[in-house]
mmCIF file of N, CA and C in Angstrom:
data_model
loop_
_atom_site.group_PDB
_atom_site.id
_atom_site.type_symbol
_atom_site.label_atom_id
_atom_site.label_comp_id
_atom_site.label_asym_id
_atom_site.label_seq_id
_atom_site.Cartn_x
_atom_site.Cartn_y
_atom_site.Cartn_z
ATOM 1 N N UNK A 97 -61.642 -155.354 -74.761
ATOM 2 C CA UNK A 97 -62.066 -153.977 -74.764
ATOM 3 C C UNK A 97 -61.949 -153.426 -76.175
ATOM 4 N N UNK A 98 -62.978 -152.764 -76.637
ATOM 5 C CA UNK A 98 -62.945 -152.084 -77.918
ATOM 6 C C UNK A 98 -62.440 -150.665 -77.717
ATOM 7 N N UNK A 99 -61.745 -150.145 -78.724
ATOM 8 C CA UNK A 99 -61.237 -148.783 -78.680
ATOM 9 C C UNK A 99 -61.763 -148.038 -79.897
ATOM 10 N N UNK A 100 -62.372 -146.871 -79.652
ATOM 11 C CA UNK A 100 -62.859 -146.005 -80.718
ATOM 12 C C UNK A 100 -62.182 -144.652 -80.560
ATOM 13 N N UNK A 101 -61.484 -144.196 -81.587
ATOM 14 C CA UNK A 101 -60.890 -142.864 -81.613
ATOM 15 C C UNK A 101 -61.755 -142.044 -82.564
ATOM 16 N N UNK A 102 -62.344 -140.959 -82.068
ATOM 17 C CA UNK A 102 -63.231 -140.140 -82.881
ATOM 18 C C UNK A 102 -62.578 -138.797 -83.161
ATOM 19 N N UNK A 103 -62.547 -138.401 -84.438
ATOM 20 C CA UNK A 103 -61.910 -137.159 -84.864
ATOM 21 C C UNK A 103 -62.876 -136.354 -85.717
ATOM 22 N N UNK A 104 -63.016 -135.046 -85.437
ATOM 23 C CA UNK A 104 -63.836 -134.213 -86.315
ATOM 24 C C UNK A 104 -63.058 -133.910 -87.596
ATOM 25 N N UNK A 105 -63.752 -133.901 -88.726
ATOM 26 C CA UNK A 105 -63.124 -133.625 -90.020
ATOM 27 C C UNK A 105 -63.960 -132.599 -90.778
ATOM 28 N N UNK A 106 -63.298 -131.834 -91.643
ATOM 29 C CA UNK A 106 -64.000 -130.837 -92.453
ATOM 30 C C UNK A 106 -64.910 -131.479 -93.479
ATOM 31 N N UNK A 107 -64.488 -132.610 -94.035
ATOM 32 C CA UNK A 107 -65.273 -133.295 -95.054
ATOM 33 C C UNK A 107 -65.190 -134.799 -94.818
ATOM 34 N N UNK A 108 -66.310 -135.396 -94.470
ATOM 35 C CA UNK A 108 -66.343 -136.846 -94.255
ATOM 36 C C UNK A 108 -65.992 -137.563 -95.558
ATOM 37 N N UNK A 109 -66.457 -137.053 -96.678
ATOM 38 C CA UNK A 109 -66.166 -137.672 -97.970
ATOM 39 C C UNK A 109 -64.664 -137.661 -98.264
ATOM 40 N N UNK A 110 -64.006 -136.514 -98.057
ATOM 41 C CA UNK A 110 -62.561 -136.422 -98.287
ATOM 42 C C UNK A 110 -61.790 -137.330 -97.324
ATOM 43 N N UNK A 111 -62.195 -137.321 -96.052
ATOM 44 C CA UNK A 111 -61.520 -138.166 -95.061
ATOM 45 C C UNK A 111 -61.689 -139.640 -95.408
ATOM 46 N N UNK A 112 -62.872 -140.023 -95.861
ATOM 47 C CA UNK A 112 -63.119 -141.410 -96.253
ATOM 48 C C UNK A 112 -62.213 -141.809 -97.404
ATOM 49 N N UNK A 113 -62.079 -140.937 -98.383
ATOM 50 C CA UNK A 113 -61.191 -141.223 -99.531
ATOM 51 C C UNK A 113 -59.747 -141.360 -99.072
ATOM 52 N N UNK A 114 -59.299 -140.496 -98.161
ATOM 53 C CA UNK A 114 -57.923 -140.545 -97.670
ATOM 54 C C UNK A 114 -57.638 -141.870 -96.969
ATOM 55 N N UNK A 115 -58.472 -142.255 -96.010
ATOM 56 C CA UNK A 115 -58.207 -143.470 -95.245
ATOM 57 C C UNK A 115 -58.439 -144.735 -96.065
ATOM 58 N N UNK A 116 -59.317 -144.671 -97.041
ATOM 59 C CA UNK A 116 -59.469 -145.788 -97.967
ATOM 60 C C UNK A 116 -58.189 -145.961 -98.777
ATOM 61 N N UNK A 117 -57.585 -144.840 -99.199
ATOM 62 C CA UNK A 117 -56.327 -144.895 -99.951
ATOM 63 C C UNK A 117 -55.184 -145.459 -99.108
ATOM 64 N N UNK A 118 -55.281 -145.328 -97.781
ATOM 65 C CA UNK A 118 -54.268 -145.933 -96.904
ATOM 66 C C UNK A 118 -54.398 -147.450 -96.876
ATOM 67 N N UNK A 119 -55.558 -147.948 -97.306
ATOM 68 C CA UNK A 119 -55.803 -149.382 -97.280
ATOM 69 C C UNK A 119 -56.543 -149.830 -96.029
ATOM 70 N N UNK A 120 -57.066 -148.880 -95.251
ATOM 71 C CA UNK A 120 -57.811 -149.223 -94.050
ATOM 72 C C UNK A 120 -59.228 -149.630 -94.443
ATOM 73 N N UNK A 121 -59.878 -150.435 -93.624
ATOM 74 C CA UNK A 121 -61.155 -151.043 -93.964
ATOM 75 C C UNK A 121 -62.325 -150.242 -93.399
ATOM 76 N N UNK A 122 -63.176 -149.750 -94.297
ATOM 77 C CA UNK A 122 -64.380 -149.022 -93.900
ATOM 78 C C UNK A 122 -65.419 -150.006 -93.378
ATOM 79 N N UNK A 123 -66.019 -149.688 -92.243
ATOM 80 C CA UNK A 123 -67.120 -150.481 -91.694
ATOM 81 C C UNK A 123 -68.416 -149.786 -92.100
ATOM 82 N N UNK A 124 -69.074 -150.266 -93.164
ATOM 83 C CA UNK A 124 -70.274 -149.579 -93.657
ATOM 84 C C UNK A 124 -71.442 -149.609 -92.672
ATOM 85 N N UNK A 125 -71.484 -150.590 -91.778
ATOM 86 C CA UNK A 125 -72.573 -150.671 -90.805
ATOM 87 C C UNK A 125 -72.503 -149.549 -89.771
ATOM 88 N N UNK A 126 -71.315 -148.968 -89.588
ATOM 89 C CA UNK A 126 -71.133 -147.902 -88.600
ATOM 90 C C UNK A 126 -70.814 -146.566 -89.273
ATOM 91 N N UNK A 127 -71.134 -146.454 -90.555
ATOM 92 C CA UNK A 127 -70.819 -145.247 -91.320
ATOM 93 C C UNK A 127 -72.081 -144.717 -91.999
ATOM 94 N N UNK A 128 -72.123 -143.405 -92.178
ATOM 95 C CA UNK A 128 -73.179 -142.766 -92.955
ATOM 96 C C UNK A 128 -72.645 -141.433 -93.466
ATOM 97 N N UNK A 129 -73.507 -140.524 -93.885
ATOM 98 C CA UNK A 129 -73.058 -139.249 -94.441
ATOM 99 C C UNK A 129 -72.372 -138.361 -93.402
ATOM 100 N N UNK A 130 -72.561 -138.626 -92.107
ATOM 101 C CA UNK A 130 -71.973 -137.822 -91.029
ATOM 102 C C UNK A 130 -70.716 -138.412 -90.422
ATOM 103 N N UNK A 131 -70.446 -139.691 -90.676
ATOM 104 C CA UNK A 131 -69.311 -140.345 -90.029
ATOM 105 C C UNK A 131 -68.858 -141.548 -90.845
ATOM 106 N N UNK A 132 -67.553 -141.748 -90.868
ATOM 107 C CA UNK A 132 -66.975 -142.966 -91.453
ATOM 108 C C UNK A 132 -66.218 -143.684 -90.358
ATOM 109 N N UNK A 133 -66.430 -144.979 -90.286
ATOM 110 C CA UNK A 133 -65.782 -145.800 -89.268
ATOM 111 C C UNK A 133 -64.813 -146.752 -89.967
ATOM 112 N N UNK A 134 -63.540 -146.680 -89.574
ATOM 113 C CA UNK A 134 -62.526 -147.566 -90.140
ATOM 114 C C UNK A 134 -62.018 -148.516 -89.068
ATOM 115 N N UNK A 135 -61.996 -149.802 -89.402
ATOM 116 C CA UNK A 135 -61.379 -150.802 -88.533
ATOM 117 C C UNK A 135 -59.880 -150.740 -88.792
ATOM 118 N N UNK A 136 -59.103 -150.431 -87.748
ATOM 119 C CA UNK A 136 -57.654 -150.328 -87.922
ATOM 120 C C UNK A 136 -56.919 -151.525 -87.319
ATOM 121 N N UNK A 137 -57.588 -152.267 -86.485
ATOM 122 C CA UNK A 137 -57.071 -153.503 -85.892
ATOM 123 C C UNK A 137 -58.279 -154.183 -85.253
ATOM 124 N N UNK A 138 -58.146 -155.437 -84.858
ATOM 125 C CA UNK A 138 -59.289 -156.083 -84.197
ATOM 126 C C UNK A 138 -59.777 -155.257 -82.999
ATOM 127 N N UNK A 139 -61.044 -154.905 -83.031
ATOM 128 C CA UNK A 139 -61.703 -154.146 -81.960
ATOM 129 C C UNK A 139 -61.139 -152.744 -81.757
ATOM 130 N N UNK A 140 -60.471 -152.189 -82.785
ATOM 131 C CA UNK A 140 -59.944 -150.821 -82.727
ATOM 132 C C UNK A 140 -60.426 -150.070 -83.961
ATOM 133 N N UNK A 141 -61.048 -148.906 -83.718
ATOM 134 C CA UNK A 141 -61.719 -148.184 -84.791
ATOM 135 C C UNK A 141 -61.360 -146.704 -84.782
ATOM 136 N N UNK A 142 -61.313 -146.134 -85.964
ATOM 137 C CA UNK A 142 -61.153 -144.702 -86.138
ATOM 138 C C UNK A 142 -62.465 -144.168 -86.696
ATOM 139 N N UNK A 143 -63.088 -143.257 -85.970
ATOM 140 C CA UNK A 143 -64.339 -142.638 -86.391
ATOM 141 C C UNK A 143 -64.022 -141.232 -86.882
ATOM 142 N N UNK A 144 -64.414 -140.924 -88.126
ATOM 143 C CA UNK A 144 -64.177 -139.611 -88.720
ATOM 144 C C UNK A 144 -65.526 -138.962 -88.938
ATOM 145 N N UNK A 145 -65.848 -137.990 -88.091
ATOM 146 C CA UNK A 145 -67.178 -137.410 -88.123
ATOM 147 C C UNK A 145 -67.187 -135.956 -88.534
ATOM 148 N N UNK A 146 -68.311 -135.532 -89.070
ATOM 149 C CA UNK A 146 -68.490 -134.118 -89.380
ATOM 150 C C UNK A 146 -68.357 -133.312 -88.084
ATOM 151 N N UNK A 147 -68.082 -132.034 -88.219
ATOM 152 C CA UNK A 147 -67.976 -131.181 -87.034
ATOM 153 C C UNK A 147 -69.280 -131.205 -86.240
ATOM 154 N N UNK A 148 -70.402 -131.238 -86.939
ATOM 155 C CA UNK A 148 -71.705 -131.259 -86.260
ATOM 156 C C UNK A 148 -71.884 -132.548 -85.467
ATOM 157 N N UNK A 149 -71.538 -133.673 -86.064
ATOM 158 C CA UNK A 149 -71.656 -134.954 -85.365
ATOM 159 C C UNK A 149 -70.745 -134.966 -84.146
ATOM 160 N N UNK A 150 -69.497 -134.529 -84.332
ATOM 161 C CA UNK A 150 -68.524 -134.536 -83.240
ATOM 162 C C UNK A 150 -68.994 -133.641 -82.091
ATOM 163 N N UNK A 151 -69.447 -132.448 -82.419
ATOM 164 C CA UNK A 151 -69.923 -131.532 -81.384
ATOM 165 C C UNK A 151 -71.156 -132.106 -80.685
ATOM 166 N N UNK A 152 -71.985 -132.849 -81.430
ATOM 167 C CA UNK A 152 -73.167 -133.459 -80.837
ATOM 168 C C UNK A 152 -72.827 -134.519 -79.813
ATOM 169 N N UNK A 153 -71.713 -135.213 -80.024
ATOM 170 C CA UNK A 153 -71.274 -136.242 -79.079
ATOM 171 C C UNK A 153 -70.672 -135.592 -77.845
ATOM 172 N N UNK A 154 -69.812 -134.596 -78.059
ATOM 173 C CA UNK A 154 -69.135 -133.937 -76.941
ATOM 174 C C UNK A 154 -69.857 -132.722 -76.421
ATOM 175 N N UNK A 155 -70.739 -132.151 -77.247
ATOM 176 C CA UNK A 155 -71.524 -131.004 -76.819
ATOM 177 C C UNK A 155 -70.751 -129.709 -76.708
ATOM 178 N N UNK A 156 -69.573 -129.612 -77.345
ATOM 179 C CA UNK A 156 -68.748 -128.417 -77.198
ATOM 180 C C UNK A 156 -68.264 -127.979 -78.582
ATOM 181 N N UNK A 157 -69.155 -127.405 -79.375
ATOM 182 C CA UNK A 157 -68.838 -127.077 -80.763
ATOM 183 C C UNK A 157 -67.670 -126.111 -80.901
ATOM 184 N N UNK A 158 -67.551 -125.135 -80.008
ATOM 185 C CA UNK A 158 -66.469 -124.152 -80.129
ATOM 186 C C UNK A 158 -65.085 -124.755 -79.847
ATOM 187 N N UNK A 159 -65.029 -125.957 -79.336
ATOM 188 C CA UNK A 159 -63.741 -126.607 -79.045
ATOM 189 C C UNK A 159 -63.299 -127.535 -80.164
ATOM 190 N N UNK A 160 -64.087 -127.671 -81.214
ATOM 191 C CA UNK A 160 -63.735 -128.540 -82.328
ATOM 192 C C UNK A 160 -62.658 -127.851 -83.158
ATOM 193 N N UNK A 161 -61.530 -128.538 -83.352
ATOM 194 C CA UNK A 161 -60.420 -127.981 -84.112
ATOM 195 C C UNK A 161 -60.617 -128.137 -85.603
ATOM 196 N N UNK A 162 -59.560 -127.881 -86.339
ATOM 197 C CA UNK A 162 -59.596 -128.002 -87.789
ATOM 198 C C UNK A 162 -58.198 -128.199 -88.332
ATOM 199 N N UNK A 163 -58.023 -128.167 -89.661
ATOM 200 C CA UNK A 163 -56.725 -128.442 -90.258
ATOM 201 C C UNK A 163 -55.631 -127.456 -89.858
ATOM 202 N N UNK A 164 -56.010 -126.256 -89.419
ATOM 203 C CA UNK A 164 -55.007 -125.279 -88.989
ATOM 204 C C UNK A 164 -54.712 -125.366 -87.497
ATOM 205 N N UNK A 165 -55.368 -126.286 -86.807
ATOM 206 C CA UNK A 165 -55.146 -126.495 -85.379
ATOM 207 C C UNK A 165 -54.181 -127.661 -85.213
ATOM 208 N N UNK A 166 -53.058 -127.451 -84.526
ATOM 209 C CA UNK A 166 -52.129 -128.579 -84.358
ATOM 210 C C UNK A 166 -52.804 -129.753 -83.653
ATOM 211 N N UNK A 167 -52.476 -130.958 -84.095
ATOM 212 C CA UNK A 167 -53.007 -132.157 -83.468
ATOM 213 C C UNK A 167 -52.562 -132.202 -82.009
ATOM 214 N N UNK A 168 -53.478 -132.530 -81.135
ATOM 215 C CA UNK A 168 -53.146 -132.593 -79.711
ATOM 216 C C UNK A 168 -52.721 -133.980 -79.279
ATOM 217 N N UNK A 169 -52.773 -134.920 -80.193
ATOM 218 C CA UNK A 169 -52.326 -136.275 -79.897
ATOM 219 C C UNK A 169 -51.526 -136.800 -81.086
ATOM 220 N N UNK A 170 -50.689 -137.773 -80.818
ATOM 221 C CA UNK A 170 -50.030 -138.531 -81.866
ATOM 222 C C UNK A 170 -50.522 -139.959 -81.750
ATOM 223 N N UNK A 171 -51.020 -140.491 -82.843
ATOM 224 C CA UNK A 171 -51.491 -141.870 -82.859
ATOM 225 C C UNK A 171 -50.338 -142.723 -83.386
ATOM 226 N N UNK A 172 -49.773 -143.535 -82.508
ATOM 227 C CA UNK A 172 -48.652 -144.409 -82.866
ATOM 228 C C UNK A 172 -49.116 -145.853 -82.860
ATOM 229 N N UNK A 173 -48.610 -146.623 -83.809
ATOM 230 C CA UNK A 173 -48.964 -148.038 -83.869
ATOM 231 C C UNK A 173 -47.854 -148.769 -84.598
ATOM 232 N N UNK A 174 -47.697 -150.042 -84.235
ATOM 233 C CA UNK A 174 -46.620 -150.826 -84.832
ATOM 234 C C UNK A 174 -47.117 -151.571 -86.063
ATOM 235 N N UNK A 175 -46.206 -151.725 -86.994
ATOM 236 C CA UNK A 175 -46.460 -152.505 -88.203
ATOM 237 C C UNK A 175 -45.422 -153.613 -88.270
ATOM 238 N N UNK A 176 -45.644 -154.579 -89.158
ATOM 239 C CA UNK A 176 -44.835 -155.786 -89.191
ATOM 240 C C UNK A 176 -43.449 -155.661 -89.786
ATOM 241 N N UNK A 177 -43.165 -154.561 -90.471
ATOM 242 C CA UNK A 177 -41.843 -154.417 -91.082
ATOM 243 C C UNK A 177 -41.566 -152.959 -91.397
ATOM 244 N N UNK A 178 -40.308 -152.676 -91.638
ATOM 245 C CA UNK A 178 -39.871 -151.347 -92.067
ATOM 246 C C UNK A 178 -40.559 -150.986 -93.394
ATOM 247 N N UNK A 179 -40.648 -151.973 -94.282
ATOM 248 C CA UNK A 179 -41.277 -151.761 -95.580
ATOM 249 C C UNK A 179 -42.762 -151.413 -95.440
ATOM 250 N N UNK A 180 -43.429 -152.025 -94.465
ATOM 251 C CA UNK A 180 -44.842 -151.726 -94.231
ATOM 252 C C UNK A 180 -45.014 -150.284 -93.750
ATOM 253 N N UNK A 181 -44.094 -149.816 -92.906
ATOM 254 C CA UNK A 181 -44.126 -148.428 -92.452
ATOM 255 C C UNK A 181 -43.960 -147.497 -93.652
ATOM 256 N N UNK A 182 -42.938 -147.761 -94.472
ATOM 257 C CA UNK A 182 -42.688 -146.923 -95.653
ATOM 258 C C UNK A 182 -43.880 -146.931 -96.603
ATOM 259 N N UNK A 183 -44.468 -148.098 -96.835
ATOM 260 C CA UNK A 183 -45.587 -148.209 -97.768
ATOM 261 C C UNK A 183 -46.787 -147.400 -97.280
ATOM 262 N N UNK A 184 -47.101 -147.481 -95.983
ATOM 263 C CA UNK A 184 -48.234 -146.733 -95.444
ATOM 264 C C UNK A 184 -47.997 -145.234 -95.568
ATOM 265 N N UNK A 185 -46.809 -144.786 -95.210
ATOM 266 C CA UNK A 185 -46.519 -143.352 -95.260
ATOM 267 C C UNK A 185 -46.522 -142.852 -96.705
ATOM 268 N N UNK A 186 -46.024 -143.651 -97.624
ATOM 269 C CA UNK A 186 -46.058 -143.257 -99.038
ATOM 270 C C UNK A 186 -47.500 -143.164 -99.541
ATOM 271 N N UNK A 187 -48.353 -144.099 -99.121
ATOM 272 C CA UNK A 187 -49.773 -144.021 -99.496
ATOM 273 C C UNK A 187 -50.405 -142.756 -98.918
ATOM 274 N N UNK A 188 -50.039 -142.418 -97.682
ATOM 275 C CA UNK A 188 -50.569 -141.199 -97.054
ATOM 276 C C UNK A 188 -50.167 -139.965 -97.853
ATOM 277 N N UNK A 189 -48.919 -139.888 -98.282
ATOM 278 C CA UNK A 189 -48.461 -138.756 -99.077
ATOM 279 C C UNK A 189 -49.168 -138.678 -100.414
ATOM 280 N N UNK A 190 -49.313 -139.804 -101.071
ATOM 281 C CA UNK A 190 -49.992 -139.858 -102.365
ATOM 282 C C UNK A 190 -51.455 -139.446 -102.243
ATOM 283 N N UNK A 191 -52.070 -139.776 -101.115
ATOM 284 C CA UNK A 191 -53.491 -139.479 -100.904
ATOM 285 C C UNK A 191 -53.734 -138.047 -100.430
ATOM 286 N N UNK A 192 -52.672 -137.255 -100.275
ATOM 287 C CA UNK A 192 -52.845 -135.852 -99.890
ATOM 288 C C UNK A 192 -52.429 -135.515 -98.479
ATOM 289 N N UNK A 193 -51.832 -136.464 -97.767
ATOM 290 C CA UNK A 193 -51.349 -136.187 -96.426
ATOM 291 C C UNK A 193 -49.992 -135.493 -96.460
ATOM 292 N N UNK A 194 -49.589 -134.953 -95.333
ATOM 293 C CA UNK A 194 -48.284 -134.325 -95.178
ATOM 294 C C UNK A 194 -47.329 -135.351 -94.576
ATOM 295 N N UNK A 195 -46.233 -135.628 -95.269
ATOM 296 C CA UNK A 195 -45.242 -136.591 -94.787
ATOM 297 C C UNK A 195 -44.176 -135.840 -94.007
ATOM 298 N N UNK A 196 -43.925 -136.307 -92.800
ATOM 299 C CA UNK A 196 -42.950 -135.658 -91.922
ATOM 300 C C UNK A 196 -41.661 -136.436 -91.817
ATOM 301 N N UNK A 197 -41.089 -136.396 -90.642
ATOM 302 C CA UNK A 197 -39.762 -136.948 -90.380
ATOM 303 C C UNK A 197 -39.718 -138.467 -90.411
ATOM 304 N N UNK A 198 -38.499 -138.956 -90.609
ATOM 305 C CA UNK A 198 -38.171 -140.371 -90.468
ATOM 306 C C UNK A 198 -37.146 -140.482 -89.354
ATOM 307 N N UNK A 199 -37.368 -141.389 -88.430
ATOM 308 C CA UNK A 199 -36.421 -141.641 -87.338
ATOM 309 C C UNK A 199 -35.984 -143.090 -87.405
ATOM 310 N N UNK A 200 -34.679 -143.300 -87.474
ATOM 311 C CA UNK A 200 -34.132 -144.651 -87.547
ATOM 312 C C UNK A 200 -33.230 -144.856 -86.337
ATOM 313 N N UNK A 201 -33.829 -145.353 -85.262
ATOM 314 C CA UNK A 201 -33.117 -145.594 -84.009
ATOM 315 C C UNK A 201 -32.539 -147.000 -84.012
ATOM 316 N N UNK A 202 -31.598 -147.282 -83.119
ATOM 317 C CA UNK A 202 -31.059 -148.649 -83.047
ATOM 318 C C UNK A 202 -32.135 -149.696 -82.727
ATOM 319 N N UNK A 203 -33.202 -149.303 -82.068
ATOM 320 C CA UNK A 203 -34.231 -150.244 -81.623
ATOM 321 C C UNK A 203 -35.549 -150.129 -82.393
ATOM 322 N N UNK A 204 -35.705 -149.059 -83.205
ATOM 323 C CA UNK A 204 -37.001 -148.810 -83.820
ATOM 324 C C UNK A 204 -36.848 -147.925 -85.062
ATOM 325 N N UNK A 205 -37.713 -148.178 -86.040
ATOM 326 C CA UNK A 205 -37.811 -147.341 -87.240
ATOM 327 C C UNK A 205 -39.201 -146.740 -87.241
ATOM 328 N N UNK A 206 -39.295 -145.396 -87.363
ATOM 329 C CA UNK A 206 -40.621 -144.772 -87.368
ATOM 330 C C UNK A 206 -40.648 -143.609 -88.343
ATOM 331 N N UNK A 207 -41.838 -143.362 -88.845
ATOM 332 C CA UNK A 207 -42.069 -142.231 -89.750
ATOM 333 C C UNK A 207 -43.291 -141.474 -89.270
ATOM 334 N N UNK A 208 -43.504 -140.308 -89.841
ATOM 335 C CA UNK A 208 -44.592 -139.428 -89.417
ATOM 336 C C UNK A 208 -45.415 -138.998 -90.621
ATOM 337 N N UNK A 209 -46.727 -138.859 -90.419
ATOM 338 C CA UNK A 209 -47.566 -138.189 -91.418
ATOM 339 C C UNK A 209 -48.768 -137.569 -90.738
ATOM 340 N N UNK A 210 -49.303 -136.533 -91.380
ATOM 341 C CA UNK A 210 -50.538 -135.893 -90.944
ATOM 342 C C UNK A 210 -51.574 -136.098 -92.033
ATOM 343 N N UNK A 211 -52.807 -136.339 -91.638
ATOM 344 C CA UNK A 211 -53.879 -136.442 -92.622
ATOM 345 C C UNK A 211 -54.310 -135.034 -93.030
ATOM 346 N N UNK A 212 -55.205 -134.895 -94.016
ATOM 347 C CA UNK A 212 -55.606 -133.555 -94.464
ATOM 348 C C UNK A 212 -56.284 -132.693 -93.399
ATOM 349 N N UNK A 213 -56.780 -133.309 -92.329
ATOM 350 C CA UNK A 213 -57.377 -132.539 -91.244
ATOM 351 C C UNK A 213 -56.385 -132.217 -90.134
ATOM 352 N N UNK A 214 -55.127 -132.614 -90.303
ATOM 353 C CA UNK A 214 -54.092 -132.272 -89.344
ATOM 354 C C UNK A 214 -53.856 -133.295 -88.247
ATOM 355 N N UNK A 215 -54.460 -134.477 -88.337
ATOM 356 C CA UNK A 215 -54.213 -135.501 -87.317
ATOM 357 C C UNK A 215 -52.877 -136.161 -87.584
ATOM 358 N N UNK A 216 -52.105 -136.345 -86.517
ATOM 359 C CA UNK A 216 -50.719 -136.792 -86.621
ATOM 360 C C UNK A 216 -50.596 -138.289 -86.303
ATOM 361 N N UNK A 217 -49.908 -138.999 -87.200
ATOM 362 C CA UNK A 217 -49.683 -140.432 -87.045
ATOM 363 C C UNK A 217 -48.199 -140.723 -87.072
ATOM 364 N N UNK A 218 -47.808 -141.733 -86.308
ATOM 365 C CA UNK A 218 -46.412 -142.134 -86.218
ATOM 366 C C UNK A 218 -46.315 -143.662 -86.241
ATOM 367 N N UNK A 219 -46.467 -144.271 -87.433
ATOM 368 C CA UNK A 219 -46.312 -145.726 -87.509
ATOM 369 C C UNK A 219 -44.854 -146.110 -87.298
ATOM 370 N N UNK A 220 -44.639 -147.242 -86.665
ATOM 371 C CA UNK A 220 -43.267 -147.662 -86.377
ATOM 372 C C UNK A 220 -43.123 -149.167 -86.512
ATOM 373 N N UNK A 221 -41.875 -149.594 -86.578
ATOM 374 C CA UNK A 221 -41.516 -151.004 -86.584
ATOM 375 C C UNK A 221 -40.421 -151.186 -85.545
ATOM 376 N N UNK A 222 -40.656 -152.076 -84.606
ATOM 377 C CA UNK A 222 -39.653 -152.380 -83.583
ATOM 378 C C UNK A 222 -38.686 -153.400 -84.151
ATOM 379 N N UNK A 223 -37.419 -153.075 -84.121
ATOM 380 C CA UNK A 223 -36.410 -153.985 -84.632
ATOM 381 C C UNK A 223 -36.324 -155.203 -83.714
ATOM 382 N N UNK A 224 -36.108 -156.395 -84.268
ATOM 383 C CA UNK A 224 -36.165 -157.601 -83.441
ATOM 384 C C UNK A 224 -35.054 -157.713 -82.402
ATOM 385 N N UNK A 225 -33.912 -157.128 -82.665
ATOM 386 C CA UNK A 225 -32.833 -157.166 -81.672
ATOM 387 C C UNK A 225 -32.230 -155.776 -81.562
ATOM 388 N N UNK A 226 -31.729 -155.444 -80.400
ATOM 389 C CA UNK A 226 -31.031 -154.178 -80.230
ATOM 390 C C UNK A 226 -29.663 -154.437 -79.654
ATOM 391 N N UNK A 227 -28.750 -153.636 -80.083
ATOM 392 C CA UNK A 227 -27.392 -153.699 -79.567
ATOM 393 C C UNK A 227 -26.920 -152.270 -79.400
ATOM 394 N N UNK A 228 -26.873 -151.805 -78.169
ATOM 395 C CA UNK A 228 -26.525 -150.422 -77.890
ATOM 396 C C UNK A 228 -25.117 -150.057 -78.337
ATOM 397 N N UNK A 229 -24.283 -151.051 -78.627
ATOM 398 C CA UNK A 229 -22.901 -150.755 -79.032
ATOM 399 C C UNK A 229 -22.800 -150.489 -80.523
ATOM 400 N N UNK A 230 -23.843 -150.739 -81.291
ATOM 401 C CA UNK A 230 -23.779 -150.498 -82.731
ATOM 402 C C UNK A 230 -23.828 -149.026 -83.035
#
């Protein structure tokens, strides 16, 4: 099954620059001036579309949010190491994103960032062993 997450953005060009700076891979065959498609994992894609494109797909222009609208979802995904989580979040901050909290649980390490359009991400790394007594 393929997964496509579509988000309206104020500027497709700015959003493309942000996600490119994260190191995510742009799929030029599925991108144009109205939308950028990033492959984030095998068969998993993030579509960043203009407000007009997004409203055209959903047909509800007045419901399209913006950077001042809190994200209604958190996109969480695992990475291979604590260092990979830190590196991604640092790239997000450097590229103009808002860096949020860090949580270091006995079983998991996670950080938070928002992109310039207000979408919230929570990359994490699951620790290989847990010991509740630590």
